[in-house]
Coordinates of C-alpha atoms and ligand atoms in Angstrom, one line a residue:
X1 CA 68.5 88.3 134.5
X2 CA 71.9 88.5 134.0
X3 CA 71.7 89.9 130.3
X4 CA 69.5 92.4 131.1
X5 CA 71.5 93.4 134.1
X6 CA 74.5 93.7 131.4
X7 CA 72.2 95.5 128.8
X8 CA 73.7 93.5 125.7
X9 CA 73.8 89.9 125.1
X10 CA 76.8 88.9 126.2
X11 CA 77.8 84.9 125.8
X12 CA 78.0 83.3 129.6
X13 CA 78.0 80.3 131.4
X14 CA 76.0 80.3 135.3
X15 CA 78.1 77.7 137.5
X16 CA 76.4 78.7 140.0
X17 CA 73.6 80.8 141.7
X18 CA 72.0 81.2 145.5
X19 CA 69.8 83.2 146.7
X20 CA 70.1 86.3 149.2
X21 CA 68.3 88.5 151.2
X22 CA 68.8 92.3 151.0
X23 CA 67.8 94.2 154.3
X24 CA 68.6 92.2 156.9
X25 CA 70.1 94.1 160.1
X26 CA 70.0 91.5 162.7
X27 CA 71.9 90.9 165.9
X28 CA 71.6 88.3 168.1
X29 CA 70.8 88.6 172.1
X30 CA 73.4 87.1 173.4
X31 CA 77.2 86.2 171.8
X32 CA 77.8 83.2 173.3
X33 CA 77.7 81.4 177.2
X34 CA 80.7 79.9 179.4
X35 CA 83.2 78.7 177.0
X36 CA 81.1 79.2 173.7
X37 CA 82.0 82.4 172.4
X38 CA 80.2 84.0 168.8
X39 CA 81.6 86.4 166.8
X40 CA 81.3 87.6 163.1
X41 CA 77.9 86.8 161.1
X42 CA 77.0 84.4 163.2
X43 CA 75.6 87.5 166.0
X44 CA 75.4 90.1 163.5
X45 CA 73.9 90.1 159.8
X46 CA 74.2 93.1 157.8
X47 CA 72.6 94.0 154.0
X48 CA 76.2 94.4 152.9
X49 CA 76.0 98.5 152.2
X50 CA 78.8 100.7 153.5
X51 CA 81.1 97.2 153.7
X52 CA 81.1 96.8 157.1
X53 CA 80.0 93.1 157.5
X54 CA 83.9 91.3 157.0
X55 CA 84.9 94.8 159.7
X56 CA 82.9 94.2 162.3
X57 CA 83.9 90.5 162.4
X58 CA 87.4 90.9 162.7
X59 CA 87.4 93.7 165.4
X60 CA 85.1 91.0 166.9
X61 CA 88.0 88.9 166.7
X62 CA 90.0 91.7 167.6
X63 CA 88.8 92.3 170.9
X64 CA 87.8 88.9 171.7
X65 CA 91.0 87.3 170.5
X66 CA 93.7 89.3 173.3
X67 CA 91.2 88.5 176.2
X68 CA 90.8 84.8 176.0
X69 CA 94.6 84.4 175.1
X70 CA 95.1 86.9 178.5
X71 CA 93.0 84.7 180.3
X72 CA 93.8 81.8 179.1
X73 CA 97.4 82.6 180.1
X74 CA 95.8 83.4 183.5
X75 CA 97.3 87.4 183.1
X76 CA 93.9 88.3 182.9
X77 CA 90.7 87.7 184.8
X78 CA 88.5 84.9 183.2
X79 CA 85.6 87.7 183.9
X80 CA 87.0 89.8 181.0
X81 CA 85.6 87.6 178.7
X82 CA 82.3 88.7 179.6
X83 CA 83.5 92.4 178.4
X84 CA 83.7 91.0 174.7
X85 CA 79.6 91.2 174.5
X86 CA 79.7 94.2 176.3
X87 CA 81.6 96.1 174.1
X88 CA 81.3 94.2 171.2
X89 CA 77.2 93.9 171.0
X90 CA 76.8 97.9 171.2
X91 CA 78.8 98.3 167.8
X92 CA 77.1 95.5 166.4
X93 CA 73.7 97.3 167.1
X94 CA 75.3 100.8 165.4
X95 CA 76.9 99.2 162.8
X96 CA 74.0 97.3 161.0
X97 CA 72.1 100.5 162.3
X98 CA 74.3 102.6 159.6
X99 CA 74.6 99.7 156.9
X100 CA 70.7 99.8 157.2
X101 CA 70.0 103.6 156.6
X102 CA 72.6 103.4 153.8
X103 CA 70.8 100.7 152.0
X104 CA 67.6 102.5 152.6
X105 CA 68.7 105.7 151.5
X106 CA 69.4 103.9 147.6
X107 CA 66.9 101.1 148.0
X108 CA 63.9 103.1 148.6
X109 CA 65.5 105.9 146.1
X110 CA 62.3 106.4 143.6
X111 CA 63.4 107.1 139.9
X112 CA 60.7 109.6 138.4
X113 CA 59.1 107.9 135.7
X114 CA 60.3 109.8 132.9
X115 CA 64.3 109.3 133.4
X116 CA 64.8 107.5 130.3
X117 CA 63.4 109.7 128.3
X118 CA 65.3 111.1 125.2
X119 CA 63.6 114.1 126.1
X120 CA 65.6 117.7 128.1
X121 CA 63.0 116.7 131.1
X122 CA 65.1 113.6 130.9
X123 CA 67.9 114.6 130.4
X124 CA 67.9 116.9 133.4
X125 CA 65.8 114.2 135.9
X126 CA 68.9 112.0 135.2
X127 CA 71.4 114.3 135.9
X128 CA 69.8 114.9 139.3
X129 CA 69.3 111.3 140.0
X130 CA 73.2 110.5 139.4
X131 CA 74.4 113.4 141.3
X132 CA 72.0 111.7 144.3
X133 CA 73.6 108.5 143.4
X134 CA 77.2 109.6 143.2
X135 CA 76.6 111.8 146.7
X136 CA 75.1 108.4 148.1
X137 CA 78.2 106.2 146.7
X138 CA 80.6 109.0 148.6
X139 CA 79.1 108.8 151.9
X140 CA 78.2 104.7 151.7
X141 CA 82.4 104.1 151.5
X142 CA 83.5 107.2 153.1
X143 CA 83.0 106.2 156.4
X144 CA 86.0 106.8 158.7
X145 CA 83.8 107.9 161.8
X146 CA 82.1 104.4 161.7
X147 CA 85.2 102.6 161.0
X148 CA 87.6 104.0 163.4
X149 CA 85.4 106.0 165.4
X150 CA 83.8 103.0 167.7
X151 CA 83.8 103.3 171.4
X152 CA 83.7 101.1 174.4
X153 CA 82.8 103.8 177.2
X154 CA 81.0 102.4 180.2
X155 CA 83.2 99.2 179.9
X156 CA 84.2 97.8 183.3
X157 CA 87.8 97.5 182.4
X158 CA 87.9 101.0 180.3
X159 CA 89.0 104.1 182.6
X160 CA 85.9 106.1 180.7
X161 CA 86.1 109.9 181.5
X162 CA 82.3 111.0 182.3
X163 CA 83.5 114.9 180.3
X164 CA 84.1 113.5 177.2
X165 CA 81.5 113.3 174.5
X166 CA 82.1 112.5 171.2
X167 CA 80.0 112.7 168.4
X168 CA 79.7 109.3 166.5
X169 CA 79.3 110.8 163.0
X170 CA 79.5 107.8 159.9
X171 CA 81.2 109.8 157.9
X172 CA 84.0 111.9 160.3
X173 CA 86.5 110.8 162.3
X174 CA 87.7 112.5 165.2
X175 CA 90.8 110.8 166.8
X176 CA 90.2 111.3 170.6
X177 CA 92.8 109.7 173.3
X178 CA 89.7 109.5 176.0
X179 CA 90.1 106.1 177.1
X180 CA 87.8 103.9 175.0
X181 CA 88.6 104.6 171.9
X182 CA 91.1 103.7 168.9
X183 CA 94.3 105.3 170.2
X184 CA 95.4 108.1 168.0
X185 CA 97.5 107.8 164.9
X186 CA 100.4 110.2 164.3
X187 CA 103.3 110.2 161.8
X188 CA 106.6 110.0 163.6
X189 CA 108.6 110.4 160.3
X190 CA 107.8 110.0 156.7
X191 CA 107.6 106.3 156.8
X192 CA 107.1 105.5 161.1
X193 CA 103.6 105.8 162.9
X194 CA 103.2 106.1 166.2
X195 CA 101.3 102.7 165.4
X196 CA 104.7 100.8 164.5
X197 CA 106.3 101.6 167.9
X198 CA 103.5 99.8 169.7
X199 CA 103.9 96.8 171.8
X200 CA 102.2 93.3 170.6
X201 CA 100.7 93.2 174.0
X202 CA 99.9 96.5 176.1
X203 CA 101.5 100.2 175.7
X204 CA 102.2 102.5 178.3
X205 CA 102.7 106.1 175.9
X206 CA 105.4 108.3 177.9
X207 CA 105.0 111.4 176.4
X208 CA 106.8 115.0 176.2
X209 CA 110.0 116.5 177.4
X210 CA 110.0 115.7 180.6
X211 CA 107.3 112.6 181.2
X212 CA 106.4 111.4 184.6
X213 CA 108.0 108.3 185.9
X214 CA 106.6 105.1 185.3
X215 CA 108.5 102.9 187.9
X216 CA 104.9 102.0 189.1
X217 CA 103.7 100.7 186.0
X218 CA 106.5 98.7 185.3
X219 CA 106.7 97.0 188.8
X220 CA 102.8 96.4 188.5
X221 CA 103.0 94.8 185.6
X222 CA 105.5 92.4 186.3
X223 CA 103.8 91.3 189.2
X224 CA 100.5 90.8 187.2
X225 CA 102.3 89.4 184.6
X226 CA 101.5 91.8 182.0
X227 CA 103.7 92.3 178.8
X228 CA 103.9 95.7 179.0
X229 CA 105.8 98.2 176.2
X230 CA 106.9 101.6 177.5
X231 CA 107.2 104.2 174.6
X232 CA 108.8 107.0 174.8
X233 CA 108.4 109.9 172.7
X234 CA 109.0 114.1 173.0
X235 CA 107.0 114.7 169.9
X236 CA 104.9 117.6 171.8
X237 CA 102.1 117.0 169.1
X238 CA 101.7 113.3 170.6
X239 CA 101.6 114.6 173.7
X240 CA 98.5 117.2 172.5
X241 CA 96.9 114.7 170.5
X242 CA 96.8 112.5 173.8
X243 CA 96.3 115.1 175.9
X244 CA 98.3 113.7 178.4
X245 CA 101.8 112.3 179.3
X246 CA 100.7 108.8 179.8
X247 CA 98.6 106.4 177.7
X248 CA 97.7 103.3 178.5
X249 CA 97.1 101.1 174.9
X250 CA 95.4 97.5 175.1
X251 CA 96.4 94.9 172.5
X252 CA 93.3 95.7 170.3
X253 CA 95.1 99.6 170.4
X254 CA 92.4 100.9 172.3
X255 CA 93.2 103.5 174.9
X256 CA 92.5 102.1 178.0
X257 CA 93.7 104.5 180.3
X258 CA 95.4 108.1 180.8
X259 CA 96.4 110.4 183.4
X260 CA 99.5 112.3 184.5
X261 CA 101.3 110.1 187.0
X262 CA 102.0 106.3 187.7
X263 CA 100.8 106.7 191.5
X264 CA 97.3 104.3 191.0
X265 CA 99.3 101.7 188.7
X266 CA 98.6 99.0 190.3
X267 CA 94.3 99.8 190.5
X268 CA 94.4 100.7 186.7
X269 CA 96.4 97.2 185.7
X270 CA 94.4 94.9 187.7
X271 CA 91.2 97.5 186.4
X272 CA 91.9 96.8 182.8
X273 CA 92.7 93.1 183.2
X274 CA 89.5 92.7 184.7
X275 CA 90.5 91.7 188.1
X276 CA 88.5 94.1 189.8
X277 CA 85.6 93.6 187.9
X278 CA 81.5 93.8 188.9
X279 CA 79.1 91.2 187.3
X280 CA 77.6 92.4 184.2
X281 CA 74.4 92.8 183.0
X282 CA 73.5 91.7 179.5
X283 CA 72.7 94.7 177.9
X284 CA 69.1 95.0 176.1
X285 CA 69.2 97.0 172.3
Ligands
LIG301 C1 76.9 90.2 148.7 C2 77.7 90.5 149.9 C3 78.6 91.5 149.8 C4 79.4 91.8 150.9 N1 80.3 92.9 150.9 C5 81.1 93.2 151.9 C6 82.0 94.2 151.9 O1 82.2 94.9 150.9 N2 82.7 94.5 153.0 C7 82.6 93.8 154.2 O2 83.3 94.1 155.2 N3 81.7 92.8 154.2 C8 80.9 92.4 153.2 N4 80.0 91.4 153.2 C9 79.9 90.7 154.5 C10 81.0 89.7 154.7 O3 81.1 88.8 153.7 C11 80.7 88.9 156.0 O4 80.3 89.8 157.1 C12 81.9 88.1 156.5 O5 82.2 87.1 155.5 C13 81.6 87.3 157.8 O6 82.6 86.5 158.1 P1 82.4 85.3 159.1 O7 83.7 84.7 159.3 O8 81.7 85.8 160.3 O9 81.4 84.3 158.4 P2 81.5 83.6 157.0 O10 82.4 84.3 156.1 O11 80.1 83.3 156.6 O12 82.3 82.3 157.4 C14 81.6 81.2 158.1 C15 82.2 79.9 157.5 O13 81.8 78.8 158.3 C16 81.5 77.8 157.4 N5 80.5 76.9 158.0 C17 79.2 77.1 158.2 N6 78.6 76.1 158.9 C18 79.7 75.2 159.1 C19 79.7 73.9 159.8 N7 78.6 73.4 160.3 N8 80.9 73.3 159.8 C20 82.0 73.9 159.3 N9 82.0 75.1 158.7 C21 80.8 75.7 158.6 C22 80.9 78.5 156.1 O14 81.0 77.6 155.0 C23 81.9 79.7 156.0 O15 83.0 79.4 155.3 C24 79.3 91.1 152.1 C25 78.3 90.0 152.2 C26 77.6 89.7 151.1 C27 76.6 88.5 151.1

């Protein structure tokens, strides 16, 4: 097999060999139960198109990783944990959802018969079939929308905003400050992002000339025991991209909140740490 898949007899030793199943798009019910907690292959099993397996594991990690250290430092509500499988199974359903239409869009490709033909009708059917394949190859690794582009609206400690609707497009991304998604990226200078000025813990993004005051947050956090960054920037293009004066970013750099003044600090802290939290229901695909 493997000198036909080279085409020439090339001299090679086989160390090893395993089988593997193409196709799958699996994800399991449930990621885990009291203090067992799944993440990475072990819920979600992808035919490895678009390369979004390895992804999805770590921002599994990702989001998993801040909450149990938050609650484990008791900062944050042991309920949160339950938010990691809420947030966390929905991409896991999209994600192998994409990776599966990929691999079906070259897997069930059908050659026509006569493409190797030394013949012009061959010629021209394989010009046609590797301008499909080189059009498929762009849109399987040019995907920004499904890398960057996942959302966690409807989570119980996300300040969603009912207005917005975004479209949730593989292959465009669309960096949106509405609480729930990847914060937005901007170039401060030629060699700062917005990115670097981040916290290691939370954000709070004071934006524009003349920001509201954030007393509230500050004092809220202290007393919940929240590590909280302020960061403040005029840059009036951060302040359109956010579309607001204050931002506030979770560890995982997900907007988590925004709004205009500091007056329901307290609420939106003890919101996003899960203090204030309903029961959740295990959500069916
Ligand atoms: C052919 C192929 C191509 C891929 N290409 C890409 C790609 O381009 N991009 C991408 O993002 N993803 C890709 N993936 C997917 C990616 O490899 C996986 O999604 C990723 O490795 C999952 O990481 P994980 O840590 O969850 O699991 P794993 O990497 O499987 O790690 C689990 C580990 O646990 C160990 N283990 C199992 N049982 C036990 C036990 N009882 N005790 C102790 N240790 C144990 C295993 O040996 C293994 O080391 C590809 C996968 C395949 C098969």
């Amino acid at each position: 097999m493997f000198q036909h898949a080279v085409g020439l007899s090339v001299e090679a030793e086989i160390i090893s060999r395993g089988t593997w199943t193409a196709g799958y798009a699996l994800v399991a019910e449930s990621y885990g139960r009291g203090r067992i907690l799944l993440g990475g292959d072990a819920v979600h099993l992808f035919t490895p198109a678009g390369g979004l397996g390895y992804n999805t594991a770590v921002d599994d990690a990702v989001n998993l990783g801040w909450k149990l250290a938050a609650a484990l430092k008791g900062v944050a509500a042991p309920a949160i944990l339950e938010t990691y499988e809420h947030e966390r199974r929905p991409i896991a359903v999209r994600n192998t959802g994409f990776a599966r239409q990929f691999a079906e869009s070259i897997g069930l490709y059908k050659p026509q018969p006569c493409l190797e033909d030394d013949t012009a009708e061959g010629q021209a059917i394989r010009k046609e079939a590797g301008a499909y394949l080189a059009s498929h190859g762009k849109a399987e690794f040019n995907i920004p929308g499904t890398t960057f582009g996942a959302r966690y609206d409807g989570s119980p400690v996300i300040f969603s905003e009912q207005t917005v609707q975004v479209e949730d497009l593989p292959n465009a991304y669309a960096p949106t400050a509405a609480p729930g998604g990847r914060a937005p990226h901007f170039w401060i200078d030629s060699s700062t992002s917005l990115y670097d000025l981040f916290g290691f813990e939370w954000t709070l993004l004071r934006l524009g000339k003349t920001p509201p005051s954030v007393d509230h947050f500050i004092l809220a956090a202290a007393q919940l025991g929240m590590e909280l960054t302020i960061v403040n920037c005029t840059l009036p293009e951060v302040q359109q991209l956010y579309e607001a004066p204050l931002a506030l970013i979770r560890p995982d750099q997900i907007v988590a909140w925004r709004g205009s003044n500091d007056a329901d600090a307290r609420r939106v802290i003890e919101t996003v740490l899960g203090h204030q939290m309903p029961r959740l229901e295990k959500i069916a695909s």
